[in-house]
Amino acid sequence: MSPAIEERHETRDTDLGDEELRARLSRTWGSARGLIGILSTVDHKIIGIRYAVTAFVFLLAGGIMAIIMRLQLARPDSHLVDAELYNQLFTMHGTTMMFLFGVPVGEAFAVYLVPLMVGTRNIAFPRLNAFSYYVYLFGGLMLWGGFALSIRPDVGWFSYVPLANLNFTPGKGPDYWAQMITFTEVAALAVSVEIVVTVLKQRAPGMTLDRIPLFVWTMLVHSFIIIFAMPAIMLASSMLIMERLVGTQFFNPDAGGDPLLWQHLFWFFGHPEVYIIFLPGTAFVSAIVATFSRRPVFGYLPMVLSLIAIGFLSFGLWVHHMFVTGLPEIGAAFFTASSMAIAIPNGVQIFCWIATLWDGKPVLKTPLIFVLGFFFIFVAGGLSGVMLASVPIDTQVHDTYFVVAHFHYVLIGGTVFPLVAAVYYWFPKVTGRLMDERLGKWQFVLAFCGFNITFFPMHLLGLHGMPRRVYTYPAEMGWGGLNLLASAGALLFFASFLLMLYNMIASARSGALAGDNPWGADTLEWATSSPPQPQNFDRIPCVTSGSPLWDQGDDNVVVGGLKVDERELVVTSIREARPDIREESPAPSIWPFLAAFATAVAFIGSIYTPWAITWGSPVVAIVLVAWFWPKTIEENV
Amino acid sequence: MARSVIDVSGLPTYAFGSRVTPWWGTFSFCLLEGTGFALGIGGYLYLAVTNKDWAKDAVPLSLLWSALFTLVLVVSALPNFLIKRAATRESLRSVRLLLLIMSAVGLVLIGLRIMEFSALPVRWSDNAYGSFVWLLLGLHGVHVLTDVADTLVLTVLMFTRHGTGKRFSDAEDNAFYWYFVVLSWLPLYAVLYWLPRF
């Protein structure tokens, strides 16, 4: 090595002044321009934004499906869409909202924010992160591409057998559905592993376990739930596709199989899935409530313990989705009890947030207003959930609109309201500009009224006996009035999202400049510029408190001694976050994109012939070897 | 003004075991893949309990190939342990030699698994029992195949100029994953080969 190169490699952050350090780090950690550069980036912020934008596009698509269904149901005996298309619409709506929006949008925020909040320069395994995004994108494009080409799943978002078997549903719709599951679950599992490792090993020095922001704790528990829940659905969807493609007999009662096995595997994933979607919502709420109350969340320890309890309990509930399948009574009683038990840690969280607001000085900005909306709607959904946990009530209203009302209160109340709050809250960090407050408040009025006008009448419709998944109903049932009301509400609710979209676009162009910390928040993502530089932090912070930006004041203590011209980050010990290693973070690479592409071709091919896996695997393997093979000798040291 | 209070310039750039991030990545993947195995076994047992004709369907599998497979697999834990140790000591000669041995062992195991499949008395399409036998053997087979492919690539890598520094940590990590392949087989072996005999 020439002395010049050696010197370049040895420059440390302690050798440079602030401005030169920022410029050089930004070169080291930046992404290249051009198509190859765009597809090669491993910056968690760029990948996080891509995840979020893609998820919002799918939200819009799923929302349009919902609007078409509401228009159809607005009056009795309507023929706007026929039964076949209606089946496809509710299948695509549910599938898109759960798998292409609900799960990925939580990951989007985790991927963007967790590395910033723990004070590191990139997510762990950044190339895997890039790979996961492309796999998710290809999975979503495959499902919607199939839809455009009239290959449309129409057997519901949980694709029950025997309806989803080849005998009852020929064609490729359920196969596209099953492979889309594989795509999105591969992506979700990859992100979870990255988040777990980032939180455990890349926290800034001094961020001991009891100083981890609640947002980050929540995302850690969320990732563990994914790690233990998603394998169930991957196994199940692979079994379904094998049943349809090569004639296995897992679910065929005539050959020793059992259709209920599908339901068990699906709901072993499907109930934790509710918490997979809901927990990011609670992460947003914890961050926003603290900031706008001007005090840390009341009861840090009970909050963390509740999160962990929710994580465990979420795996003990799945059978309550199967109360009408003829289970032994003792089993049903157990799952009723566990379903009620999970209300306790959820309740603890709600009380802690309320106590925080009570004790603080709440500032009613748009993010907090949406969080207040969340309290109201989510608690209402939780209460109808406690009702449904009781077997007699569940048996009565099973597969009626009461259930539709319940889970929309939980999922939209628990996830989408906090999500909108989160968009308003972190938009200035991502873009450097604040969103418009006046439009935000109008959006809240539209969303809150629209949501309740849409979904509250569904409780009544369900109690009046209106079943789910019917494309129309006769006038003499007397359901017309409430349905019309619900449809009008749906239009209002949809309009609230269009208003948000407008606000985002307009504010990104000409919103008020935000500065580093517009809300006066306490966590580390606000300690850096808005938007953050590629390196996140010019100097890695040292953490001495659970609310570093409030408690550490102007005493900016940092880590020194990292190389400036290499992608070095600090790996710390799990419990006490003591600095242990200067690990090199992988550089941008096109191979993750190519690996995702090869994987996608193999997966899609396998819908048509099992040989696609045989021929596709060596190609994927070759690409993976190219991905991992060291490109320079320096990478080894 | 930033005040540097911790100097990390003297810290190492790689280490071994649970100190490094790849170890935790591998550990997490073991957790999720282990969950997959557990659920697969759960599904098998579920049908064994609920299906009253299960005993008729569950033809016991031949013990020959699986016994050889299990024996070689369990014994392979020894060279695997030695690789971990040699890698931690950064002894290039030993790591190269042991990786060659593990590659050979891996190829033998793949051969034995192929023999096993060709000797199975049921097809995946015969009944649900057959489907599960193929699924579970296949699922584990994919793990064997993946780690053997990884071992082969790593062996080649250690014979190039890259066989230094951090790559010892990779070799250790690969050995860690092999333990998972060994351990996850044992419950599968018990369920697939011995349960139908009782």
Coordinates of N, CA and C in Angstrom, one line a residue, chain A residues 230-351:
Chain A
M230 N -44.3 -16.0 11.2 CA -44.3 -16.1 9.7 C -43.9 -17.4 9.1
P231 N -43.0 -18.2 9.8 CA -42.7 -19.5 9.3 C -44.0 -20.4 9.1
A232 N -45.0 -20.1 10.0 CA -46.3 -20.9 9.9 C -46.9 -20.7 8.5
I233 N -47.0 -19.4 8.1 CA -47.7 -19.1 6.9 C -46.9 -19.5 5.7
M234 N -45.6 -19.4 5.8 CA -44.8 -19.8 4.7 C -44.9 -21.3 4.5
L235 N -44.9 -22.1 5.6 CA -45.1 -23.5 5.5 C -46.5 -23.8 4.9
A236 N -47.5 -23.1 5.4 CA -48.9 -23.4 5.0 C -49.0 -23.1 3.5
S237 N -48.5 -21.9 3.1 CA -48.7 -21.5 1.7 C -47.9 -22.4 0.7
S238 N -46.8 -22.9 1.2 CA -46.0 -23.8 0.4 C -46.8 -25.2 0.3
M239 N -47.4 -25.6 1.4 CA -48.2 -26.8 1.3 C -49.4 -26.7 0.4
L240 N -50.0 -25.5 0.4 CA -51.2 -25.3 -0.5 C -50.7 -25.3 -1.9
I241 N -49.6 -24.7 -2.2 CA -49.2 -24.7 -3.7 C -48.8 -26.1 -4.1
M242 N -48.2 -26.8 -3.2 CA -47.8 -28.2 -3.5 C -49.1 -29.1 -3.7
E243 N -50.1 -28.8 -2.9 CA -51.3 -29.5 -3.0 C -51.9 -29.3 -4.4
R244 N -51.8 -28.1 -4.9 CA -52.4 -27.7 -6.2 C -51.5 -28.1 -7.3
L245 N -50.2 -28.1 -7.1 CA -49.3 -28.3 -8.2 C -48.8 -29.7 -8.4
V246 N -48.5 -30.4 -7.3 CA -47.9 -31.8 -7.5 C -48.8 -32.8 -6.8
G247 N -49.9 -32.4 -6.3 CA -50.9 -33.4 -5.8 C -50.6 -34.0 -4.4
T248 N -50.0 -33.2 -3.5 CA -49.9 -33.7 -2.1 C -51.3 -33.8 -1.5
Q249 N -51.4 -34.3 -0.3 CA -52.7 -34.6 0.3 C -52.8 -34.1 1.7
F250 N -52.1 -33.0 2.0 CA -52.1 -32.5 3.4 C -53.5 -32.2 3.9
F251 N -54.3 -31.6 3.0 CA -55.6 -31.1 3.5 C -56.8 -31.9 2.9
N252 N -56.5 -33.1 2.4 CA -57.5 -33.9 1.8 C -58.0 -35.0 2.8
P253 N -59.2 -34.9 3.3 CA -59.7 -35.8 4.3 C -59.8 -37.2 3.8
D254 N -60.0 -37.4 2.4 CA -60.1 -38.7 1.9 C -58.7 -39.5 1.9
A255 N -57.7 -38.7 2.1 CA -56.3 -39.4 2.0 C -55.6 -39.1 3.3
G256 N -56.3 -39.0 4.4 CA -55.6 -38.9 5.7 C -55.3 -37.4 6.1
G257 N -55.6 -36.5 5.2 CA -55.3 -35.1 5.6 C -56.5 -34.4 6.3
D258 N -56.4 -33.1 6.5 CA -57.5 -32.4 7.3 C -57.5 -31.0 6.9
P259 N -58.7 -30.5 6.4 CA -58.7 -29.1 6.0 C -58.5 -28.2 7.2
L260 N -58.8 -28.7 8.4 CA -58.6 -27.8 9.6 C -57.1 -27.6 9.9
L261 N -56.2 -28.5 9.3 CA -54.8 -28.3 9.5 C -54.4 -26.9 8.9
W262 N -55.0 -26.6 7.7 CA -54.8 -25.3 7.1 C -55.2 -24.2 8.0
Q263 N -56.3 -24.3 8.6 CA -56.8 -23.2 9.5 C -55.9 -23.1 10.7
H264 N -55.4 -24.2 11.3 CA -54.5 -24.1 12.4 C -53.2 -23.4 12.0
L265 N -52.6 -23.8 10.9 CA -51.4 -23.2 10.5 C -51.6 -21.7 10.1
F266 N -52.7 -21.5 9.4 CA -53.0 -20.1 9.0 C -53.1 -19.2 10.2
W267 N -53.9 -19.6 11.2 CA -54.2 -18.7 12.3 C -53.1 -18.7 13.3
F268 N -52.2 -19.8 13.3 CA -51.1 -19.7 14.2 C -50.2 -18.5 13.8
F269 N -50.2 -18.3 12.5 CA -49.6 -17.0 12.0 C -50.6 -15.9 12.1
G270 N -51.9 -16.1 11.8 CA -52.9 -15.0 11.5 C -53.2 -14.3 12.8
H271 N -53.2 -14.9 13.9 CA -53.4 -14.0 15.1 C -52.3 -13.2 15.5
P272 N -51.1 -13.8 15.6 CA -49.9 -12.9 15.8 C -49.8 -11.8 14.7
E273 N -50.3 -12.1 13.5 CA -50.3 -11.1 12.4 C -51.0 -9.8 12.9
V274 N -52.1 -10.0 13.6 CA -52.8 -8.8 14.1 C -51.9 -7.9 14.9
Y275 N -51.0 -8.6 15.8 CA -50.1 -7.8 16.6 C -48.9 -7.3 15.8
I276 N -48.6 -8.1 14.7 CA -47.5 -7.7 13.8 C -47.9 -6.3 13.2
I277 N -49.2 -6.2 12.9 CA -49.6 -5.0 12.2 C -49.9 -3.9 13.3
F278 N -50.3 -4.3 14.5 CA -50.7 -3.3 15.5 C -49.5 -2.8 16.3
L279 N -48.5 -3.6 16.6 CA -47.4 -3.1 17.4 C -46.7 -1.9 16.8
P280 N -46.4 -1.8 15.5 CA -45.8 -0.6 15.0 C -46.7 0.6 15.4
G281 N -48.0 0.5 15.4 CA -48.9 1.6 15.8 C -48.6 2.0 17.2
T282 N -48.4 1.0 18.1 CA -48.1 1.4 19.5 C -46.7 2.1 19.6
A283 N -45.8 1.6 18.7 CA -44.5 2.3 18.7 C -44.6 3.8 18.4
F284 N -45.5 4.1 17.4 CA -45.6 5.5 17.0 C -46.3 6.2 18.1
V285 N -47.3 5.6 18.8 CA -48.0 6.3 19.8 C -47.1 6.6 21.0
S286 N -46.2 5.6 21.4 CA -45.3 5.9 22.5 C -44.4 7.1 22.2
A287 N -43.9 7.2 21.0 CA -43.0 8.3 20.6 C -43.7 9.6 20.6
I288 N -44.9 9.6 20.0 CA -45.6 10.8 19.8 C -46.2 11.4 21.2
V289 N -46.7 10.4 22.0 CA -47.3 10.9 23.3 C -46.2 11.5 24.1
A290 N -45.0 10.9 24.2 CA -43.9 11.4 25.0 C -43.6 12.8 24.5
T291 N -43.3 13.0 23.2 CA -42.9 14.3 22.7 C -43.9 15.4 22.9
F292 N -45.2 15.1 22.7 CA -46.2 16.2 22.8 C -46.7 16.3 24.2
S293 N -46.3 15.4 25.1 CA -46.6 15.7 26.5 C -45.5 16.3 27.3
R294 N -44.3 16.4 26.5 CA -43.1 16.9 27.1 C -42.7 16.2 28.4
R295 N -42.8 14.9 28.4 CA -42.3 14.1 29.4 C -42.1 12.6 28.9
P296 N -41.2 11.9 29.5 CA -41.1 10.5 29.0 C -42.4 9.7 29.3
V297 N -42.6 8.6 28.6 CA -43.9 7.9 28.8 C -43.9 7.3 30.3
F298 N -45.0 7.5 30.9 CA -45.2 7.0 32.3 C -45.0 5.5 32.3
G299 N -44.3 5.0 33.3 CA -44.2 3.5 33.5 C -43.4 2.8 32.4
Y300 N -42.1 3.2 32.3 CA -41.3 2.5 31.2 C -41.3 1.0 31.4
L301 N -41.0 0.6 32.6 CA -40.9 -0.9 32.9 C -42.2 -1.6 32.6
P302 N -43.4 -1.2 33.1 CA -44.6 -1.9 32.8 C -44.9 -1.8 31.3
M303 N -44.5 -0.8 30.6 CA -44.7 -0.7 29.2 C -43.9 -1.8 28.5
V304 N -42.6 -1.9 28.8 CA -41.8 -2.9 28.2 C -42.3 -4.3 28.5
L305 N -42.6 -4.6 29.8 CA -43.1 -5.9 30.2 C -44.4 -6.2 29.4
S306 N -45.3 -5.2 29.3 CA -46.5 -5.4 28.6 C -46.3 -5.8 27.1
L307 N -45.3 -5.1 26.5 CA -45.0 -5.5 25.1 C -44.5 -6.9 25.0
I308 N -43.7 -7.3 25.9 CA -43.2 -8.7 25.9 C -44.3 -9.7 26.2
A309 N -45.2 -9.3 27.1 CA -46.4 -10.2 27.4 C -47.3 -10.3 26.2
I310 N -47.5 -9.2 25.5 CA -48.3 -9.2 24.3 C -47.6 -10.2 23.3
G311 N -46.3 -10.1 23.1 CA -45.6 -11.0 22.2 C -45.9 -12.4 22.5
F312 N -45.8 -12.8 23.8 CA -46.0 -14.2 24.1 C -47.5 -14.6 24.0
L313 N -48.4 -13.7 24.5 CA -49.8 -14.1 24.5 C -50.4 -14.2 23.1
S314 N -49.8 -13.4 22.2 CA -50.3 -13.3 20.8 C -50.3 -14.7 20.2
F315 N -49.4 -15.6 20.7 CA -49.3 -17.0 20.1 C -50.3 -17.9 20.8
G316 N -51.1 -17.4 21.8 CA -52.0 -18.4 22.5 C -53.5 -18.1 22.1
L317 N -53.7 -17.4 21.0 CA -55.1 -17.0 20.7 C -55.7 -17.5 19.5
W318 N -54.8 -18.2 18.7 CA -55.2 -18.4 17.3 C -56.5 -19.1 17.1
V319 N -56.8 -20.0 18.1 CA -58.0 -20.9 17.9 C -59.3 -20.1 18.0
H320 N -59.3 -18.8 18.6 CA -60.5 -18.1 18.7 C -61.0 -17.7 17.3
H321 N -60.2 -17.9 16.3 CA -60.7 -17.7 14.9 C -61.5 -18.9 14.4
M322 N -61.5 -20.0 15.2 CA -62.0 -21.3 14.8 C -63.1 -21.8 15.7
F323 N -63.7 -20.9 16.4 CA -64.7 -21.3 17.4 C -65.8 -22.1 16.8
V324 N -66.2 -21.9 15.6 CA -67.3 -22.6 15.0 C -66.9 -23.8 14.2
T325 N -65.7 -24.3 14.4 CA -65.3 -25.5 13.6 C -65.5 -26.7 14.4
G326 N -66.1 -26.7 15.6 CA -66.4 -27.9 16.3 C -65.3 -28.4 17.2
L327 N -64.7 -27.4 17.9 CA -63.6 -27.8 18.8 C -64.1 -28.4 20.1
P328 N -63.2 -29.2 20.8 CA -63.6 -29.6 22.1 C -63.8 -28.4 23.0
E329 N -64.8 -28.5 24.0 CA -65.2 -27.4 24.8 C -64.0 -26.8 25.6
I330 N -63.2 -27.7 26.1 CA -62.1 -27.3 27.0 C -61.2 -26.4 26.2
G331 N -60.9 -26.8 24.9 CA -60.1 -26.0 24.1 C -60.6 -24.6 23.9
A332 N -61.9 -24.5 23.6 CA -62.6 -23.3 23.3 C -62.5 -22.4 24.6
A333 N -62.7 -23.0 25.8 CA -62.7 -22.3 27.0 C -61.3 -21.7 27.2
F334 N -60.2 -22.5 27.0 CA -58.9 -22.0 27.1 C -58.6 -20.8 26.3
F335 N -59.0 -20.9 25.0 CA -58.7 -19.8 24.1 C -59.6 -18.6 24.4
T336 N -60.8 -18.8 25.0 CA -61.5 -17.6 25.4 C -60.8 -16.9 26.5
A337 N -60.2 -17.7 27.5 CA -59.5 -17.1 28.6 C -58.3 -16.3 28.1
S338 N -57.5 -16.9 27.2 CA -56.3 -16.3 26.7 C -56.6 -15.0 25.9
S339 N -57.8 -15.1 25.2 CA -58.1 -13.9 24.3 C -58.5 -12.8 25.2
M340 N -59.1 -13.1 26.4 CA -59.4 -12.0 27.3 C -58.2 -11.5 28.0
A341 N -57.2 -12.4 28.3 CA -56.0 -12.1 29.0 C -55.2 -11.0 28.3
I342 N -55.2 -11.1 27.0 CA -54.3 -10.2 26.3 C -54.8 -8.7 26.4
A343 N -56.1 -8.6 26.8 CA -56.6 -7.2 27.0 C -55.8 -6.6 28.1
I344 N -55.3 -7.4 29.0 CA -54.6 -6.8 30.2 C -53.3 -6.0 29.8
P345 N -52.4 -6.6 29.2 CA -51.2 -5.8 28.8 C -51.6 -4.7 27.8
N346 N -52.5 -4.9 27.0 CA -52.9 -3.8 26.1 C -53.5 -2.6 26.9
G347 N -54.3 -3.0 28.0 CA -54.9 -2.0 28.8 C -53.8 -1.2 29.6
V348 N -52.8 -2.0 30.1 CA -51.7 -1.3 30.8 C -51.1 -0.2 29.9
Q349 N -50.8 -0.6 28.6 CA -50.2 0.4 27.7 C -51.1 1.6 27.6
I350 N -52.4 1.4 27.4 CA -53.3 2.5 27.2 C -53.3 3.4 28.5
F351 N -53.3 2.8 29.7 CA -53.3 3.6 30.9 C -52.0 4.4 31.0

